[in-house]
């Protein structure tokens, strides 16, 4: 009870809690519900103010959008690229996270600053520099190019989260395994990797979602042949026109997998590996 | 030495694909052809700073970024304090709710905010039904950018601040109360100073992220003034002046690097055992 020092008296506390809850749900949830409603607007009836909800609902927009082959292709593209990027980031971040988390490195500060670079540099600097380099290397407009550019920008988060997890592994366990004669590879496979699995999972999830969401670099490197869901969404909202109803459908197609991932992640996120990852350079 | 070998693959990847191209792009902005010869000069930067719309964009970007950081920070701090010091189902539920925007792609968040805040959008419609006829324009201007940036940044800021608050020993707070400190006094004299590192990290990363963000200002912002990232893209693709675009990006990088320095300082402060 002494933890509630911040609020005095029961009624005040309830008011504050209720206020917070109302504001949070209005701000967080209702824009998304409005988005769902937009995807279900009946094109014959439309949805005009001052109607609070659309006068009639239909699946016409969904049928229209799902009949367009590009949405299926974009969906497949997004879910082809995301797992590859996640696996690549995990493979690269595991050894680096171990070295940063458990070894005394002389070049540590330099490496940590370098890891921070993709976050500090504005996307356009990366895009212009990488653009000409990718054209020279023949990577522009290819899936490989998009995978590479997404891996580079998402790697820092993965490295930070994995390094923070490695730091939390008790040295006793490593020493015990070594005393029992474990050589480096069994040590990594049977001791270290299982111990950092939660961090790896949190980082992997973050990377996966980051890959699904990544837009600017995918757009610049992949255009016009590699089209992921955000790129397609962009076409419906920013570029050609702003077709709310179609955009809402693409939104839902992209949103459902992320919401499912969110429920999967619930437990991992509570352990605050994500926060720990951000807190380290 | 094996430690260094473990770090090498990402090291080369980052040097080759981040540092080299970025340095090349910035060097390009300094190269000018004069009388058939390539010389290094700052003419592009001078041109950039002479252009009124670009100057205005720089000021606008900094103001919008500072406003977004300020609002996000205030809300996230309140939320983190509540989650740290309050128990019960409301707190648990909020703890699950506030994470949501982390999982919403920014393109979607911007789209949702536009439909929500537009002149004839959901908020205006709701206000209309309760008799408010005139809703100010909440989107396609600075207000829209700030609101959407805040919405998208709250989970990250709350996560980091909450992690910092979790590290504060309850005993310190109890002892402050025992000597008669009220809630505000306890917050100002105990909680806030003990959470400095998380505060610096949150603020600098928020600043860098919002300063460089493109999708939100492009979709939710107005026609003029625009944020630097949007202007860069316009110069790059529409006006076919990639040189000015990269010069502007270099300026934005310098501003971001200042915040980056604060971040690195904050983290090493903690590593020295200050907290």
Coordinates of C-alpha atoms in Angstrom, one line a residue:
Chain A
X1 CA 0.0 0.0 0.0
X2 CA 2.9 2.4 0.7
X3 CA 3.7 2.3 -3.0
X4 CA 0.7 4.5 -3.8
X5 CA 2.5 7.5 -2.4
X6 CA 1.9 9.4 -5.6
X7 CA -1.8 9.6 -5.0
X8 CA -3.5 10.4 -1.7
X9 CA -6.9 9.0 -0.9
X10 CA -9.0 6.4 -2.7
X11 CA -11.4 8.6 -4.7
X12 CA -8.6 10.7 -6.2
X13 CA -6.8 7.6 -7.1
X14 CA -9.8 6.2 -8.9
X15 CA -10.4 9.4 -10.7
X16 CA -6.8 9.5 -11.9
X17 CA -6.8 5.8 -13.0
X18 CA -10.1 6.3 -14.8
X19 CA -8.9 9.4 -16.5
X20 CA -5.7 7.8 -17.6
X21 CA -7.5 4.7 -18.9
X22 CA -10.1 6.8 -20.8
X23 CA -7.5 9.0 -22.5
X24 CA -5.2 6.0 -23.2
X25 CA -8.0 3.9 -24.8
X26 CA -9.4 6.9 -26.8
X27 CA -6.0 7.9 -28.1
X28 CA -4.6 4.4 -28.7
X29 CA -7.6 2.3 -29.8
X30 CA -10.2 4.5 -31.5
X31 CA -8.0 5.7 -34.4
X32 CA -7.6 2.0 -35.2
X33 CA -11.3 1.2 -34.9
X34 CA -12.0 4.1 -37.3
X35 CA -9.5 2.5 -39.7
X36 CA -11.3 -0.8 -39.5
X37 CA -14.6 1.0 -40.2
X38 CA -13.2 2.8 -43.2
X39 CA -12.2 -0.6 -44.7
X40 CA -15.8 -1.7 -44.4
X41 CA -17.5 1.4 -45.8
X42 CA -20.2 0.5 -48.4
X43 CA -19.0 2.2 -51.6
X44 CA -22.6 2.9 -52.7
X45 CA -23.5 4.6 -49.5
X46 CA -20.2 6.2 -48.6
X47 CA -19.4 7.6 -45.2
X48 CA -19.9 11.3 -44.7
X49 CA -20.0 13.5 -41.6
X50 CA -21.9 13.9 -39.3
X51 CA -22.4 10.1 -39.3
X52 CA -20.5 8.5 -36.3
X53 CA -20.5 5.1 -38.0
X54 CA -20.8 4.3 -41.7
X55 CA -24.5 4.1 -42.7
X56 CA -24.0 0.6 -44.1
X57 CA -21.1 -1.8 -44.1
X58 CA -20.0 -4.1 -46.9
X59 CA -17.0 -6.2 -47.8
X60 CA -16.9 -4.6 -51.3
X61 CA -13.5 -2.9 -50.7
X62 CA -12.0 -6.1 -49.4
X63 CA -13.3 -8.0 -52.5
X64 CA -12.0 -5.3 -54.8
X65 CA -8.6 -5.2 -53.1
X66 CA -8.2 -8.9 -52.9
X67 CA -9.0 -9.2 -56.5
X68 CA -6.0 -7.0 -57.4
X69 CA -3.0 -9.3 -57.7
X70 CA -0.5 -6.7 -56.3
X71 CA -1.8 -7.0 -52.8
X72 CA -1.1 -10.7 -52.7
X73 CA 2.3 -10.2 -54.2
X74 CA 3.1 -7.4 -51.7
X75 CA 2.0 -9.6 -48.8
X76 CA 4.2 -12.5 -50.1
X77 CA 7.1 -10.1 -50.6
X78 CA 6.8 -8.6 -47.1
X79 CA 6.6 -12.1 -45.5
X80 CA 9.5 -13.4 -47.6
X81 CA 11.8 -10.5 -46.7
X82 CA 11.0 -10.2 -43.0
X83 CA 12.1 -13.8 -41.9
X84 CA 15.3 -13.5 -44.0
X85 CA 16.2 -10.2 -42.5
X86 CA 15.4 -11.5 -39.0
X87 CA 17.6 -14.6 -39.5
X88 CA 20.5 -12.5 -40.9
X89 CA 20.3 -10.0 -38.0
X90 CA 20.2 -12.8 -35.4
X91 CA 23.2 -14.6 -37.0
X92 CA 25.2 -11.4 -37.1
X93 CA 24.1 -10.1 -33.7
X94 CA 24.8 -13.3 -31.7
X95 CA 28.6 -13.2 -31.9
X96 CA 28.8 -9.4 -31.7
X97 CA 26.4 -9.3 -28.8
X98 CA 28.5 -11.9 -27.0
X99 CA 31.7 -9.9 -27.6
X100 CA 30.1 -6.6 -26.5
X101 CA 28.3 -8.1 -23.6
X102 CA 31.0 -10.4 -22.1
X103 CA 34.4 -9.6 -23.4
X104 CA 36.7 -6.7 -22.6
X105 CA 37.3 -5.1 -25.9
X106 CA 39.7 -2.2 -26.5
X107 CA 37.8 -0.9 -29.5
X108 CA 34.5 -1.2 -27.6
X109 CA 33.5 2.5 -27.7
X110 CA 34.3 2.8 -31.4
X111 CA 32.2 -0.3 -32.2
X112 CA 29.3 0.9 -30.0
X113 CA 29.3 4.3 -31.7
X114 CA 29.4 2.6 -35.1
X115 CA 26.4 0.5 -34.1
X116 CA 24.6 3.7 -33.3
X117 CA 25.4 5.2 -36.7
X118 CA 22.4 3.9 -38.7
X119 CA 20.1 5.4 -36.1
X120 CA 21.7 8.9 -36.1
X121 CA 22.2 9.2 -39.8
X122 CA 19.1 10.6 -41.6
X123 CA 17.6 8.0 -44.0
X124 CA 18.1 10.2 -47.0
X125 CA 21.9 10.3 -46.5
X126 CA 21.9 6.5 -46.4
X127 CA 19.5 6.4 -49.3
X128 CA 21.5 8.7 -51.6
X129 CA 24.8 7.1 -50.7
X130 CA 23.5 3.5 -50.8
X131 CA 21.5 4.3 -54.0
X132 CA 24.5 4.9 -56.2
X133 CA 26.5 2.1 -54.5
X134 CA 23.7 -0.4 -55.1
X135 CA 23.4 0.6 -58.7
X136 CA 27.1 -0.1 -59.1
X137 CA 26.8 -3.4 -57.3
X138 CA 23.7 -4.4 -59.3
X139 CA 21.7 -4.6 -56.1
X140 CA 19.1 -1.9 -56.9
X141 CA 15.6 -3.1 -57.6
X142 CA 16.4 -6.6 -56.2
X143 CA 15.1 -8.5 -53.3
X144 CA 18.7 -9.1 -52.2
X145 CA 19.3 -5.3 -52.1
X146 CA 16.2 -4.7 -50.0
X147 CA 17.2 -7.5 -47.6
X148 CA 20.7 -6.1 -47.3
X149 CA 19.5 -2.5 -46.6
X150 CA 16.9 -3.6 -44.1
X151 CA 19.5 -5.8 -42.3
X152 CA 21.9 -2.9 -42.0
X153 CA 19.4 -0.5 -40.5
X154 CA 17.8 -3.1 -38.2
X155 CA 21.0 -4.7 -37.0
X156 CA 21.8 -2.0 -34.3
X157 CA 18.6 -2.8 -32.3
X158 CA 19.3 -6.5 -32.5
X159 CA 22.9 -6.1 -31.4
X160 CA 21.9 -3.8 -28.5
X161 CA 19.2 -6.1 -27.2
X162 CA 21.3 -9.3 -27.5
X163 CA 24.4 -7.6 -25.9
X164 CA 22.2 -6.4 -23.0
X165 CA 21.0 -10.0 -22.5
X166 CA 24.5 -11.5 -22.7
X167 CA 25.5 -9.0 -19.9
X168 CA 22.9 -10.6 -17.7
X169 CA 24.2 -14.1 -18.0
X170 CA 25.9 -15.2 -14.7
X171 CA 29.6 -15.9 -15.2
X172 CA 29.2 -18.9 -12.8
X173 CA 27.2 -20.8 -15.4
X174 CA 29.8 -20.3 -18.1
X175 CA 32.6 -21.2 -15.7
X176 CA 30.8 -24.3 -14.6
X177 CA 30.3 -25.5 -18.2
X178 CA 34.0 -24.9 -18.9
X179 CA 35.0 -26.8 -15.8
X180 CA 32.9 -29.7 -17.0
X181 CA 34.9 -29.7 -20.2
X182 CA 32.6 -27.9 -22.6
X183 CA 34.4 -26.7 -25.6
X184 CA 33.4 -23.4 -27.3
X185 CA 30.8 -24.8 -29.7
X186 CA 28.8 -27.0 -27.2
X187 CA 29.2 -24.1 -24.7
X188 CA 27.5 -21.8 -27.1
X189 CA 24.8 -24.3 -28.2
X190 CA 23.9 -25.8 -24.9
X191 CA 24.5 -23.0 -22.4
X192 CA 24.8 -19.5 -23.9
X193 CA 22.2 -19.6 -26.6
X194 CA 19.4 -21.1 -24.4
X195 CA 20.3 -18.4 -21.8
X196 CA 20.0 -15.5 -24.2
X197 CA 16.9 -17.0 -26.0
X198 CA 14.5 -14.4 -24.5
X199 CA 16.7 -11.5 -25.6
X200 CA 17.1 -13.1 -29.0
X201 CA 13.4 -13.6 -29.3
X202 CA 12.6 -10.0 -28.3
X203 CA 15.3 -8.7 -30.7
X204 CA 14.0 -11.0 -33.4
X205 CA 10.5 -9.9 -32.9
X206 CA 11.5 -6.2 -33.1
X207 CA 13.5 -6.9 -36.2
X208 CA 10.7 -8.8 -37.9
X209 CA 8.2 -6.0 -37.2
X210 CA 10.8 -3.4 -38.2
X211 CA 11.2 -5.2 -41.5
X212 CA 7.5 -5.4 -42.1
X213 CA 7.2 -1.7 -41.3
X214 CA 10.4 -0.4 -43.1
X215 CA 9.4 2.0 -45.8
X216 CA 11.8 4.7 -46.8
X217 CA 14.8 2.6 -47.8
X218 CA 12.8 -0.3 -49.2
X219 CA 11.0 2.3 -51.4
X220 CA 14.2 3.8 -52.6
X221 CA 16.2 0.6 -53.1
X222 CA 13.4 -1.7 -54.2
X223 CA 11.3 0.6 -56.5
X224 CA 9.5 -0.3 -58.6
X225 CA 10.1 -4.0 -58.7
X226 CA 10.2 -4.9 -55.0
X227 CA 6.9 -3.9 -53.5
X228 CA 6.2 -4.6 -49.9
X229 CA 3.0 -3.8 -48.0
X230 CA 4.1 -0.4 -46.7
X231 CA 5.2 0.6 -50.2
X232 CA 1.8 -0.5 -51.6
X233 CA 0.1 1.4 -48.8
X234 CA 2.1 4.4 -49.7
X235 CA 0.9 4.2 -53.3
X236 CA -2.7 4.3 -52.1
X237 CA -2.2 7.1 -49.6
X238 CA 0.6 9.3 -50.6
X239 CA 1.5 9.1 -54.2
X240 CA -1.2 8.5 -56.8
X241 CA -4.3 9.4 -54.9
X242 CA -5.7 9.0 -51.5
X243 CA -8.1 6.1 -51.6
X244 CA -9.0 5.8 -47.9
X245 CA -11.1 2.7 -48.3
X246 CA -8.4 0.7 -50.1
X247 CA -5.7 2.0 -47.9
X248 CA -7.8 0.8 -44.9
X249 CA -7.9 -2.7 -46.3
X250 CA -4.1 -2.8 -46.9
X251 CA -3.7 -1.4 -43.3
X252 CA -5.7 -4.3 -41.9
X253 CA -3.8 -6.9 -44.0
X254 CA -0.6 -5.5 -42.5
X255 CA -2.0 -5.0 -39.0
X256 CA -3.4 -8.4 -38.3
X257 CA 0.0 -10.2 -38.3
X258 CA 1.6 -7.5 -36.2
X259 CA -1.3 -7.7 -33.6
X260 CA -0.8 -11.5 -33.5
X261 CA 2.9 -11.0 -33.0
X262 CA 2.1 -8.5 -30.2
X263 CA 0.2 -11.1 -28.3
X264 CA 3.0 -13.6 -28.8
X265 CA 5.4 -11.0 -27.5
X266 CA 3.4 -10.0 -24.4
X267 CA 5.5 -12.1 -22.1
X268 CA 8.9 -11.2 -23.6
X269 CA 8.2 -7.5 -23.5
X270 CA 7.4 -7.6 -19.8
X271 CA 11.0 -8.8 -19.2
X272 CA 12.1 -5.5 -20.6
X273 CA 14.8 -6.7 -22.9
X274 CA 13.7 -4.1 -25.3
X275 CA 14.2 -1.3 -22.8
X276 CA 17.5 -2.8 -21.7
X277 CA 18.6 -2.9 -25.4
X278 CA 17.8 0.8 -25.9
X279 CA 19.5 1.7 -22.6
X280 CA 22.9 0.4 -23.8
X281 CA 24.8 1.9 -26.7
Chain B
X1 CA 41.7 -11.0 -30.1
X2 CA 38.9 -13.6 -30.7
X3 CA 36.5 -11.0 -29.2
X4 CA 37.4 -8.6 -32.0
X5 CA 36.9 -11.3 -34.6
X6 CA 33.4 -11.9 -33.4
X7 CA 32.6 -8.2 -34.0
X8 CA 34.1 -8.0 -37.4
X9 CA 31.2 -9.1 -39.7
X10 CA 28.8 -6.4 -38.5
X11 CA 31.6 -4.0 -38.3
X12 CA 32.5 -4.3 -42.0
X13 CA 28.8 -4.4 -42.9
X14 CA 28.2 -1.1 -41.1
X15 CA 31.4 0.6 -42.4
X16 CA 30.8 -0.5 -45.9
X17 CA 27.1 0.1 -46.2
X18 CA 26.6 3.0 -43.7
X19 CA 29.8 5.1 -43.2
X20 CA 31.3 4.8 -46.6
X21 CA 28.2 5.8 -48.6
X22 CA 27.3 8.5 -46.1
X23 CA 30.8 10.0 -46.2
X24 CA 30.8 9.8 -50.0
X25 CA 27.4 11.5 -50.2
X26 CA 28.6 14.4 -48.0
X27 CA 31.9 14.7 -49.9
X28 CA 29.9 15.0 -53.1
X29 CA 28.1 18.0 -51.7
X30 CA 31.5 19.8 -51.3
X31 CA 32.8 19.0 -54.9
X32 CA 32.1 21.7 -57.4
X33 CA 33.3 22.0 -61.0
X34 CA 35.0 25.3 -61.7
X35 CA 36.7 25.9 -65.0
X36 CA 36.9 22.2 -65.9
X37 CA 38.4 21.4 -62.5
X38 CA 36.9 19.8 -59.4
X39 CA 37.4 21.9 -56.3
X40 CA 36.0 21.6 -52.8
X41 CA 33.8 24.5 -51.7
X42 CA 30.9 25.3 -49.5
X43 CA 28.8 27.0 -52.3
X44 CA 26.0 24.5 -51.9
X45 CA 25.7 25.1 -48.2
X46 CA 25.7 28.8 -48.9
X47 CA 22.9 28.4 -51.4
X48 CA 21.0 26.2 -49.0
X49 CA 21.2 28.8 -46.2
X50 CA 20.3 31.6 -48.6
X51 CA 17.1 29.9 -49.6
X52 CA 14.3 31.2 -47.4
X53 CA 12.1 28.1 -47.7
X54 CA 15.0 25.9 -46.6
X55 CA 15.9 28.2 -43.6
X56 CA 12.3 28.2 -42.6
X57 CA 12.2 24.4 -42.9
X58 CA 15.2 24.0 -40.6
X59 CA 13.6 26.2 -37.9
X60 CA 10.3 24.5 -38.3
X61 CA 11.9 21.0 -38.0
X62 CA 13.7 21.9 -34.8
X63 CA 10.6 23.5 -33.3
X64 CA 8.3 20.5 -34.2
X65 CA 10.9 18.1 -33.0
X66 CA 11.3 19.9 -29.7
X67 CA 7.5 20.1 -29.2
X68 CA 7.1 16.4 -30.0
X69 CA 9.9 15.4 -27.6
X70 CA 8.5 17.6 -24.9
X71 CA 4.9 16.3 -25.1
X72 CA 6.0 12.7 -25.5
X73 CA 8.3 13.0 -22.6
X74 CA 5.7 14.5 -20.3
X75 CA 3.1 11.9 -21.1
X76 CA 5.5 9.0 -21.1
X77 CA 6.9 10.1 -17.7
X78 CA 3.4 10.3 -16.2
X79 CA 2.6 6.9 -17.7
X80 CA 5.8 5.3 -16.4
X81 CA 5.3 6.8 -12.9
X82 CA 1.8 5.4 -12.8
X83 CA 2.9 1.9 -14.0
X84 CA 5.8 1.9 -11.6
X85 CA 4.0 3.0 -8.4
X86 CA 0.4 1.7 -8.9
X87 CA -0.9 -1.8 -8.7
X88 CA -4.2 -3.2 -9.8
X89 CA -6.1 -4.1 -13.0
X90 CA -6.1 -0.6 -14.4
X91 CA -2.4 -0.5 -14.2
X92 CA -2.0 -4.0 -15.7
X93 CA -4.4 -3.1 -18.5
X94 CA -2.6 0.2 -19.3
X95 CA 0.7 -1.7 -19.2
X96 CA -0.6 -3.8 -22.1
X97 CA -2.3 -0.9 -23.9
X98 CA 0.6 1.5 -24.1
X99 CA 2.7 -0.9 -26.1
X100 CA 0.3 -1.0 -29.0
X101 CA 1.7 1.9 -31.1
X102 CA 5.1 0.1 -31.1
X103 CA 3.6 -2.5 -33.3
X104 CA 1.7 -0.2 -35.7
X105 CA 3.7 0.7 -38.8
X106 CA 4.1 4.5 -39.1
X107 CA 2.3 4.6 -42.5
X108 CA -0.7 3.1 -40.8
X109 CA -0.5 5.3 -37.7
X110 CA -0.4 8.4 -40.0
X111 CA -3.3 7.1 -42.0
X112 CA -5.3 6.5 -38.9
X113 CA -4.5 9.9 -37.5
X114 CA -5.5 11.6 -40.8
X115 CA -8.9 9.9 -40.8
X116 CA -9.2 10.7 -37.1
X117 CA -8.2 14.3 -36.9
X118 CA -9.1 15.6 -40.4
X119 CA -11.2 18.7 -40.8
X120 CA -14.3 16.5 -41.3
X121 CA -12.6 13.6 -39.5
X122 CA -13.7 11.6 -36.5
X123 CA -12.9 14.0 -33.8
X124 CA -14.6 16.8 -35.7
X125 CA -17.7 14.6 -36.2
X126 CA -17.8 13.6 -32.6
X127 CA -17.5 17.2 -31.5
X128 CA -20.2 18.2 -34.0
X129 CA -22.7 15.8 -32.4
X130 CA -22.2 17.4 -29.0
X131 CA -22.7 20.8 -30.6
X132 CA -19.2 22.1 -31.3
X133 CA -19.4 23.5 -34.8
X134 CA -16.0 24.8 -35.4
X135 CA -13.1 22.4 -34.8
X136 CA -9.6 23.8 -35.6
X137 CA -7.6 22.0 -38.2
X138 CA -5.7 19.3 -36.4
X139 CA -4.0 17.7 -39.3
X140 CA -1.9 18.7 -42.3
X141 CA 0.0 21.2 -40.1
X142 CA 2.5 21.2 -37.2
X143 CA -0.2 20.1 -34.7
X144 CA -0.9 17.0 -36.8
X145 CA 2.8 16.1 -37.0
X146 CA 3.3 16.6 -33.2
X147 CA 0.2 14.6 -32.3
X148 CA 1.2 11.6 -34.6
X149 CA 4.8 11.7 -33.5
X150 CA 3.7 11.7 -29.9
X151 CA 1.3 8.8 -30.5
X152 CA 4.0 6.7 -32.3
X153 CA 6.8 7.5 -29.8
X154 CA 5.0 7.0 -26.4
X155 CA 5.7 3.2 -26.1
X156 CA 9.4 3.5 -26.6
X157 CA 9.8 6.5 -24.3
X158 CA 7.7 4.8 -21.6
X159 CA 9.6 1.5 -21.9
X160 CA 13.0 3.2 -21.3
X161 CA 11.7 5.5 -18.5
X162 CA 9.9 2.6 -16.8
X163 CA 13.1 0.5 -16.9
X164 CA 14.9 3.4 -15.2
X165 CA 12.2 3.8 -12.6
X166 CA 12.2 0.1 -11.8
X167 CA 15.8 0.5 -10.8
X168 CA 15.0 2.9 -8.1
X169 CA 14.9 1.2 -4.7
X170 CA 11.6 1.5 -2.9
X171 CA 13.5 2.1 0.4
X172 CA 14.7 5.4 -0.9
X173 CA 11.2 6.6 -1.7
X174 CA 9.9 5.3 1.7
X175 CA 12.6 7.1 3.5
X176 CA 11.9 10.3 1.7
X177 CA 8.3 9.9 2.8
X178 CA 9.3 9.1 6.4
X179 CA 11.1 12.4 6.7
X180 CA 7.9 14.1 5.6
X181 CA 8.3 14.7 1.8
X182 CA 5.1 14.9 -0.1
X183 CA 4.5 13.3 -3.5
X184 CA 5.8 16.3 -5.5
X185 CA 8.8 16.8 -3.3
X186 CA 9.7 13.0 -3.4
X187 CA 9.4 13.2 -7.2
X188 CA 11.6 16.3 -7.6
X189 CA 14.2 15.4 -5.0
X190 CA 14.5 11.6 -5.3
X191 CA 12.8 10.1 -8.4
X192 CA 13.8 12.6 -11.0
X193 CA 17.6 12.8 -10.1
X194 CA 17.8 9.1 -9.8
X195 CA 16.3 8.6 -13.2
X196 CA 18.6 11.1 -15.0
X197 CA 20.3 8.6 -17.3
X198 CA 17.0 7.1 -18.5
X199 CA 15.8 10.7 -19.1
X200 CA 18.9 11.6 -21.2
X201 CA 18.6 8.4 -23.2
X202 CA 14.9 8.8 -23.8
X203 CA 15.2 12.5 -24.8
X204 CA 18.1 12.1 -27.1
X205 CA 16.8 9.0 -28.9
X206 CA 13.3 10.7 -29.2
X207 CA 15.0 13.8 -30.7
X208 CA 17.0 11.9 -33.2
X209 CA 14.1 9.7 -34.3
X210 CA 11.6 12.5 -34.7
X211 CA 14.1 14.8 -36.4
X212 CA 14.9 12.2 -39.0
X213 CA 11.3 10.9 -39.4
X214 CA 9.9 11.1 -42.9
X215 CA 6.7 9.1 -43.2
X216 CA 4.7 11.0 -40.5
X217 CA 5.6 14.6 -41.6
X218 CA 5.0 13.6 -45.3
X219 CA 1.6 12.1 -44.7
X220 CA 0.3 14.3 -41.8
X221 CA 2.2 17.5 -42.4
X222 CA 1.1 20.5 -44.5
X223 CA 2.4 22.0 -47.7
X224 CA 4.6 24.7 -46.2
X225 CA 6.6 24.8 -44.1
X226 CA 7.7 21.2 -44.3
X227 CA 10.1 19.1 -42.2
X228 CA 13.6 18.7 -43.4
X229 CA 13.3 15.1 -44.4
X230 CA 10.3 15.9 -46.6
X231 CA 12.1 18.8 -48.2
X232 CA 15.2 16.5 -48.8
X233 CA 13.1 14.0 -50.6
X234 CA 11.4 16.7 -52.7
X235 CA 14.8 18.1 -53.7
X236 CA 16.0 14.7 -54.4
X237 CA 13.2 13.3 -56.5
X238 CA 11.0 16.2 -57.7
X239 CA 13.4 19.1 -58.1
X240 CA 16.3 16.9 -59.3
X241 CA 18.8 18.7 -57.0
X242 CA 20.3 15.7 -55.0
X243 CA 23.2 18.0 -54.1
X244 CA 21.0 20.4 -52.1
X245 CA 19.1 17.4 -50.7
X246 CA 22.3 15.8 -49.3
X247 CA 23.6 19.1 -48.0
X248 CA 20.4 19.5 -46.1
X249 CA 20.8 15.9 -44.9
X250 CA 24.3 16.7 -43.7
X251 CA 23.0 19.6 -41.7
X252 CA 20.3 17.4 -40.2
X253 CA 23.0 14.9 -39.3
X254 CA 25.0 17.5 -37.5
X255 CA 21.9 18.4 -35.4
X256 CA 21.2 14.8 -34.7
X257 CA 24.8 14.1 -33.8
X258 CA 24.6 16.7 -31.0
X259 CA 21.7 14.7 -29.5
X260 CA 23.7 11.5 -30.2
X261 CA 26.6 12.9 -28.1
X262 CA 24.2 13.5 -25.2
X263 CA 23.1 9.9 -25.5
X264 CA 26.6 8.5 -25.5
X265 CA 27.5 10.8 -22.6
X266 CA 24.4 9.6 -20.7
X267 CA 25.2 6.0 -21.2
X268 CA 28.9 6.3 -20.2
X269 CA 27.8 8.2 -17.2
X270 CA 25.9 5.2 -16.1
X271 CA 28.7 2.8 -16.9
X272 CA 31.0 4.8 -14.6
X273 CA 28.7 3.7 -11.9
X274 CA 27.0 7.0 -11.3
X275 CA 23.6 5.4 -10.9

